[in-house]
Coordinates of C-alpha atoms in Angstrom, one line a residue:
M1 CA 122.3 113.2 95.4
K2 CA 123.4 109.7 96.0
K3 CA 124.8 107.7 93.1
V4 CA 123.6 104.1 93.2
L5 CA 124.8 101.2 91.0
I6 CA 122.5 98.2 90.9
I7 CA 123.7 94.8 89.7
N8 CA 121.9 91.6 89.1
T9 CA 124.7 89.1 88.9
I10 CA 122.6 86.6 86.9
G11 CA 121.6 89.3 84.4
F12 CA 118.5 91.4 84.1
G13 CA 115.5 89.6 82.6
F14 CA 111.9 88.9 83.3
E15 CA 112.6 86.6 86.3
G16 CA 112.6 86.7 90.0
I17 CA 115.5 88.9 91.0
S18 CA 114.8 91.4 88.3
S19 CA 111.2 91.6 89.3
V20 CA 112.1 92.3 92.9
I21 CA 114.5 95.1 91.9
L22 CA 111.9 96.6 89.5
N23 CA 109.1 96.3 92.1
Y24 CA 111.1 98.4 94.6
I25 CA 112.5 101.1 92.3
S26 CA 109.2 101.6 90.6
K27 CA 107.7 102.6 93.9
M28 CA 110.7 104.5 95.3
D29 CA 111.1 108.3 95.5
L30 CA 114.1 108.8 93.3
S31 CA 114.4 112.6 93.6
D32 CA 117.6 112.4 95.7
L33 CA 119.0 109.3 94.0
Q34 CA 120.8 108.7 90.7
L35 CA 120.4 105.1 89.6
D36 CA 122.7 103.2 87.2
F37 CA 122.2 99.6 86.2
V38 CA 124.6 96.9 85.0
T39 CA 123.3 94.4 82.5
F40 CA 124.8 91.9 80.1
N41 CA 125.2 92.1 76.3
D42 CA 122.6 89.4 75.7
S43 CA 119.9 91.2 77.7
D44 CA 116.5 91.5 76.2
K45 CA 115.9 94.9 74.7
N46 CA 112.6 95.3 76.4
I47 CA 114.1 94.9 79.9
I48 CA 116.8 97.5 79.0
K49 CA 114.1 99.9 77.9
I50 CA 112.3 99.4 81.2
L51 CA 115.5 100.0 83.2
E52 CA 116.2 103.2 81.2
D53 CA 112.9 104.7 82.6
Y54 CA 114.7 104.8 86.0
G55 CA 118.4 105.5 85.2
S56 CA 121.3 104.8 82.9
V57 CA 122.0 101.3 81.7
F58 CA 125.5 100.0 81.1
V59 CA 125.7 96.9 78.9
I60 CA 128.9 94.9 79.6
P61 CA 130.2 91.3 79.0
D62 CA 128.3 88.4 80.6
R63 CA 129.6 87.7 84.1
K64 CA 129.6 83.9 83.6
E65 CA 130.5 83.6 80.0
E66 CA 133.1 86.4 79.7
T67 CA 134.3 86.8 83.3
S68 CA 137.5 88.7 82.6
G69 CA 135.7 91.1 80.3
Y70 CA 133.0 91.6 82.9
I71 CA 135.5 92.4 85.6
K72 CA 137.4 94.8 83.4
S73 CA 134.2 96.6 82.5
F74 CA 132.9 96.7 86.0
R75 CA 136.2 98.2 87.3
Q76 CA 136.0 100.8 84.6
L77 CA 132.5 101.8 85.7
L78 CA 133.6 102.1 89.4
R79 CA 136.6 104.1 88.5
E80 CA 134.8 106.6 86.2
H81 CA 131.5 107.1 88.1
K82 CA 132.6 107.0 91.8
Y83 CA 129.4 105.6 93.2
D84 CA 128.2 106.2 96.8
V85 CA 126.2 102.9 96.8
V86 CA 126.7 99.6 95.0
H87 CA 123.7 97.2 95.4
I88 CA 124.8 93.6 94.4
N89 CA 122.0 91.1 93.8
G90 CA 122.7 87.4 93.5
N91 CA 122.5 84.0 95.2
S92 CA 126.0 83.0 96.3
G93 CA 129.3 84.0 97.8
T94 CA 130.6 84.9 94.4
M95 CA 129.1 88.4 95.0
L96 CA 132.5 88.9 96.7
I97 CA 133.8 89.8 93.3
E98 CA 131.7 92.9 93.0
A99 CA 131.9 93.7 96.7
A100 CA 135.8 93.5 96.7
L101 CA 136.1 95.6 93.6
S102 CA 133.7 98.2 95.0
K103 CA 135.8 98.3 98.2
V104 CA 139.0 98.9 96.2
Y105 CA 137.4 101.8 94.4
G106 CA 136.2 103.5 97.5
V107 CA 132.5 102.7 97.6
K108 CA 131.3 103.5 101.1
N109 CA 127.9 101.7 101.1
I110 CA 128.2 98.2 99.6
I111 CA 125.0 96.1 99.8
V112 CA 125.1 92.4 99.2
H113 CA 121.6 91.0 98.6
T114 CA 120.9 87.2 98.4
H115 CA 117.8 85.9 96.8
S116 CA 118.2 82.1 97.1
T117 CA 119.0 79.3 99.5
H118 CA 121.1 77.4 96.9
T119 CA 123.7 78.0 94.2
D120 CA 125.1 76.0 91.3
H121 CA 128.6 76.5 92.5
K122 CA 128.4 75.4 96.1
Y123 CA 132.0 75.0 97.0
I124 CA 133.3 78.2 95.5
S125 CA 130.5 80.0 97.3
M126 CA 131.4 78.4 100.6
F127 CA 135.0 79.7 100.3
F128 CA 134.1 83.1 99.0
K129 CA 131.4 83.8 101.7
L130 CA 134.0 83.3 104.4
I131 CA 135.8 86.4 103.0
L132 CA 132.6 88.2 102.1
N133 CA 131.3 88.0 105.7
N134 CA 134.5 89.6 107.1
M135 CA 133.9 92.7 105.0
N136 CA 132.2 95.8 106.2
I137 CA 129.0 95.5 104.1
T138 CA 125.3 95.7 104.4
R139 CA 123.8 92.2 104.2
L140 CA 120.3 91.8 102.8
G141 CA 118.2 88.7 101.9
C142 CA 114.8 87.8 100.6
S143 CA 114.1 85.5 103.6
K144 CA 115.6 84.3 106.8
E145 CA 116.5 81.0 105.1
A146 CA 118.4 82.8 102.3
C147 CA 120.2 85.0 104.8
D148 CA 121.2 82.2 107.1
N149 CA 122.5 80.2 104.2
L150 CA 124.9 83.0 103.0
Y151 CA 125.6 85.0 106.1
G152 CA 125.4 82.5 108.9
N153 CA 125.5 84.3 112.3
H154 CA 126.6 87.6 110.8
G155 CA 124.1 90.5 111.0
Y156 CA 121.6 90.9 108.2
T157 CA 118.3 92.5 107.3
V158 CA 115.5 90.5 105.6
L159 CA 114.1 92.7 102.8
K160 CA 111.1 90.8 101.7
N161 CA 110.0 90.4 98.1
A162 CA 107.2 92.8 98.3
I163 CA 104.6 93.5 95.6
D164 CA 102.0 96.0 94.5
Y165 CA 98.7 94.6 95.7
N166 CA 96.6 96.5 93.1
R167 CA 98.6 95.1 90.2
F168 CA 97.9 91.5 91.1
S169 CA 94.4 91.5 92.7
Y170 CA 91.7 89.6 90.8
N171 CA 90.6 91.2 87.5
P172 CA 87.7 89.4 85.7
E173 CA 88.2 91.5 82.5
S174 CA 91.9 90.4 82.3
R175 CA 90.7 86.8 82.8
K176 CA 88.3 86.9 79.9
K177 CA 90.8 88.7 77.6
I178 CA 93.6 86.1 78.2
R179 CA 91.3 83.1 78.0
D180 CA 89.8 84.4 74.8
K181 CA 93.4 84.9 73.4
F182 CA 94.2 81.2 73.9
N183 CA 90.7 80.0 73.1
I184 CA 90.1 78.6 76.6
K185 CA 86.4 77.9 77.1
N186 CA 85.3 76.0 80.2
E187 CA 88.7 74.3 80.8
K188 CA 90.3 74.7 84.2
V189 CA 93.8 76.1 83.9
I190 CA 96.7 75.0 86.0
G191 CA 99.4 77.6 85.8
H192 CA 103.1 78.1 86.5
C193 CA 105.4 81.0 86.2
G194 CA 109.2 80.3 86.3
H195 CA 112.4 80.3 84.3
F196 CA 112.9 77.0 82.5
T197 CA 115.7 75.7 84.6
G198 CA 116.2 72.5 86.6
T199 CA 115.3 74.3 89.8
K200 CA 111.7 75.0 88.7
N201 CA 111.1 71.3 88.1
H202 CA 109.1 71.5 84.8
E203 CA 109.5 67.8 84.2
F204 CA 107.6 67.2 87.5
I205 CA 105.0 69.7 86.5
L206 CA 104.4 67.8 83.3
E207 CA 104.1 64.4 85.1
V208 CA 101.6 65.9 87.6
F209 CA 99.6 67.6 84.8
E210 CA 99.5 64.4 82.7
T211 CA 98.0 62.5 85.7
V212 CA 95.4 65.2 86.3
H213 CA 94.6 65.4 82.6
K214 CA 93.9 61.7 82.3
K215 CA 91.2 62.1 84.9
D216 CA 89.9 65.4 83.7
K217 CA 90.2 66.2 80.0
D218 CA 88.8 69.7 80.6
T219 CA 92.1 70.9 82.0
K220 CA 95.0 72.9 80.5
L221 CA 98.5 73.8 81.6
M222 CA 99.8 77.3 81.2
L223 CA 103.6 77.9 81.5
I224 CA 104.9 81.5 81.7
S225 CA 108.6 82.4 80.9
D226 CA 111.4 80.9 78.9
G227 CA 114.9 79.6 79.6
P228 CA 117.5 77.0 78.7
R229 CA 115.3 74.0 79.2
M230 CA 112.3 75.3 77.3
D231 CA 113.0 73.4 74.1
D232 CA 113.4 70.2 76.1
I233 CA 110.1 70.7 77.8
Q234 CA 108.3 71.5 74.6
N235 CA 109.7 68.2 73.1
R236 CA 108.6 66.3 76.1
V237 CA 105.0 67.8 75.8
A238 CA 104.9 66.5 72.2
E239 CA 106.1 63.0 73.3
M240 CA 103.4 62.9 75.9
N241 CA 100.7 63.9 73.3
L242 CA 99.8 67.0 75.3
T243 CA 100.5 69.6 72.8
D244 CA 96.9 70.8 72.5
S245 CA 96.6 71.0 76.3
V246 CA 99.8 72.9 77.2
I247 CA 100.1 76.7 76.6
F248 CA 103.7 78.1 76.4
V249 CA 103.2 81.8 77.0
G250 CA 106.8 82.7 76.8
R251 CA 108.6 85.6 78.6
V252 CA 106.3 88.5 79.5
N253 CA 106.5 91.6 81.7
N254 CA 102.8 91.5 82.7
S255 CA 102.5 88.1 84.3
E256 CA 99.7 89.4 86.5
V257 CA 97.1 89.3 83.6
Y258 CA 97.9 85.7 82.9
Y259 CA 97.4 84.8 86.6
Q260 CA 93.8 85.9 86.1
A261 CA 93.2 83.3 83.4
M262 CA 94.4 80.5 85.7
D263 CA 92.4 78.5 88.2
L264 CA 95.2 77.0 90.2
F265 CA 98.9 77.8 90.6
L266 CA 101.4 74.9 90.7
F267 CA 104.9 75.6 92.0
P268 CA 107.0 72.5 92.8
S269 CA 110.4 74.0 92.9
K270 CA 113.3 72.0 94.2
W271 CA 114.3 75.0 96.2
E272 CA 113.6 78.7 96.5
G273 CA 115.1 81.6 98.4
F274 CA 111.6 82.9 98.8
G275 CA 109.2 82.4 95.8
L276 CA 107.8 85.7 94.8
V277 CA 105.3 84.3 92.3
V278 CA 103.6 82.3 95.1
I279 CA 102.7 85.6 96.7
E280 CA 101.5 87.1 93.4
A281 CA 99.3 84.0 92.8
Q282 CA 97.7 84.1 96.2
V283 CA 96.9 87.8 95.8
S284 CA 95.3 87.0 92.5
G285 CA 93.0 84.7 94.4
L286 CA 94.5 81.4 93.1
P287 CA 94.7 78.3 95.2
V288 CA 98.4 77.3 95.3
I289 CA 100.1 73.9 95.5
A290 CA 103.8 74.4 96.2
S291 CA 106.7 72.1 97.2
K292 CA 108.3 72.1 100.6
G293 CA 111.3 73.6 98.9
V294 CA 109.4 76.9 99.0
P295 CA 109.8 78.7 102.3
Q296 CA 106.5 78.7 104.3
S297 CA 107.0 82.4 104.9
T298 CA 105.2 82.7 101.5
K299 CA 101.9 81.7 103.2
I300 CA 99.7 84.7 103.4
S301 CA 96.4 82.9 103.1
E302 CA 94.7 79.6 103.8
N303 CA 94.6 79.0 100.1
I304 CA 98.1 77.4 99.8
E305 CA 99.4 73.9 100.6
Y306 CA 103.0 72.7 100.6
L307 CA 103.7 69.1 99.6
S308 CA 106.9 67.1 99.6
L309 CA 108.6 66.3 96.3
N310 CA 109.1 62.8 97.8
E311 CA 105.4 62.2 97.7
N312 CA 104.1 60.3 94.7
I313 CA 102.7 62.0 91.6
Q314 CA 99.2 60.7 92.3
L315 CA 99.0 62.6 95.6
W316 CA 99.9 65.8 93.9
A317 CA 97.3 65.2 91.2
D318 CA 94.6 64.3 93.7
K319 CA 95.3 67.6 95.7
I320 CA 95.0 69.6 92.5
I321 CA 91.8 67.9 91.4
E322 CA 90.3 68.5 94.9
C323 CA 91.2 72.2 94.7
L324 CA 89.8 72.5 91.1
N325 CA 86.5 70.9 92.3
N326 CA 86.2 73.4 95.1
L327 CA 87.1 76.7 93.6
K328 CA 86.0 79.9 95.4
D329 CA 84.7 83.1 93.9
R330 CA 87.9 85.1 93.5
S331 CA 86.0 88.4 93.6
D332 CA 85.5 87.8 97.3
I333 CA 89.2 87.3 98.1
D334 CA 90.9 90.3 99.5
L335 CA 94.4 89.8 100.9
K336 CA 95.7 93.3 101.1
E337 CA 95.7 93.3 104.9
N338 CA 97.4 89.9 104.9
L339 CA 100.0 91.2 102.5
T340 CA 100.7 94.3 104.6
N341 CA 100.9 92.3 107.9
A342 CA 103.4 89.9 106.3
G343 CA 105.6 92.8 105.3
L344 CA 105.0 92.2 101.7
N345 CA 103.2 95.3 100.6
I346 CA 105.6 97.3 98.5
D347 CA 104.0 100.6 99.5
Y348 CA 105.4 100.2 103.0
E349 CA 108.6 98.1 102.4
V350 CA 110.1 100.4 99.8
D351 CA 111.1 102.9 102.5
I352 CA 113.4 100.3 104.1
L353 CA 115.5 100.0 101.0
K354 CA 115.5 103.8 100.5
R355 CA 116.9 104.3 104.0
I356 CA 119.6 101.8 103.3
Y357 CA 120.6 103.6 100.1
L358 CA 120.7 106.9 102.0
N359 CA 122.5 105.1 104.9
N360 CA 120.0 106.5 107.4

């Protein structure tokens, strides 16, 4: 029995890194693994409950807000539980903190897993990754771009953000249920799923939607998730007199049913390590308009287009209107083979992570 400690350095929630972790462990044979999770003291009770289905959850001080308390608690966990594997998930060289402590406490299999091409603390990360890359660790990343950014020419494995095809494929019953819930009649829904941070570019989304809506009043915008900039975006929607046309869904753990209610997925991120939701949206049969900050390895169909954020708002709006005027029957869209060929079908990719845990 291998004892595995899994950490999300930005905290467990209903966002990208957490979704990837849960996608993998939910499909993994855990009979020869004991999983523990580290989460922070402000974590949502619902995410803690989900994690407890797979192992023990240790709630400790927030890594960013209470760094010294976090390090003290993390050291205590390592000292008391003597893990065989520590799997560190994050997006910068600051994962050195957990990797170095794990090394001190004798962890043999230390996995560093990067999920982004950018970080908010660029210079600290640059210094830390010099040390990190001289350690004997297993290096993982969600894409070649993310791995190159953190590991450079050091060896790594790309572990793609794979998903469960059946969960996200088109479901007309879910579509009707969600559209009825929000009293959506014949309006076409432009959707987005992403934490309300600067990276996800919600201000840009509003500008694009406003331009589309001026030309076609039978349109709505659906925004899934929450985050530190949510209040600002809600206020901006009110200022733009779009309150009746913008739906704030909030944080959910079943985003797949909301994809069904949409007609197009808009994802103009400033940057992404990968962009898991773009895959989910395509599998749901949605046309996708994404920024060029999203790696083009997310393309698993002909139903996605990448535009530069330097292009004017009108061009983005025109592309969206064109897509909305030429929607396909989603019941005819089947991307299971595409998903598998791209290495994004969780049923096949889960064995890669399991072998890494077992050090096989």
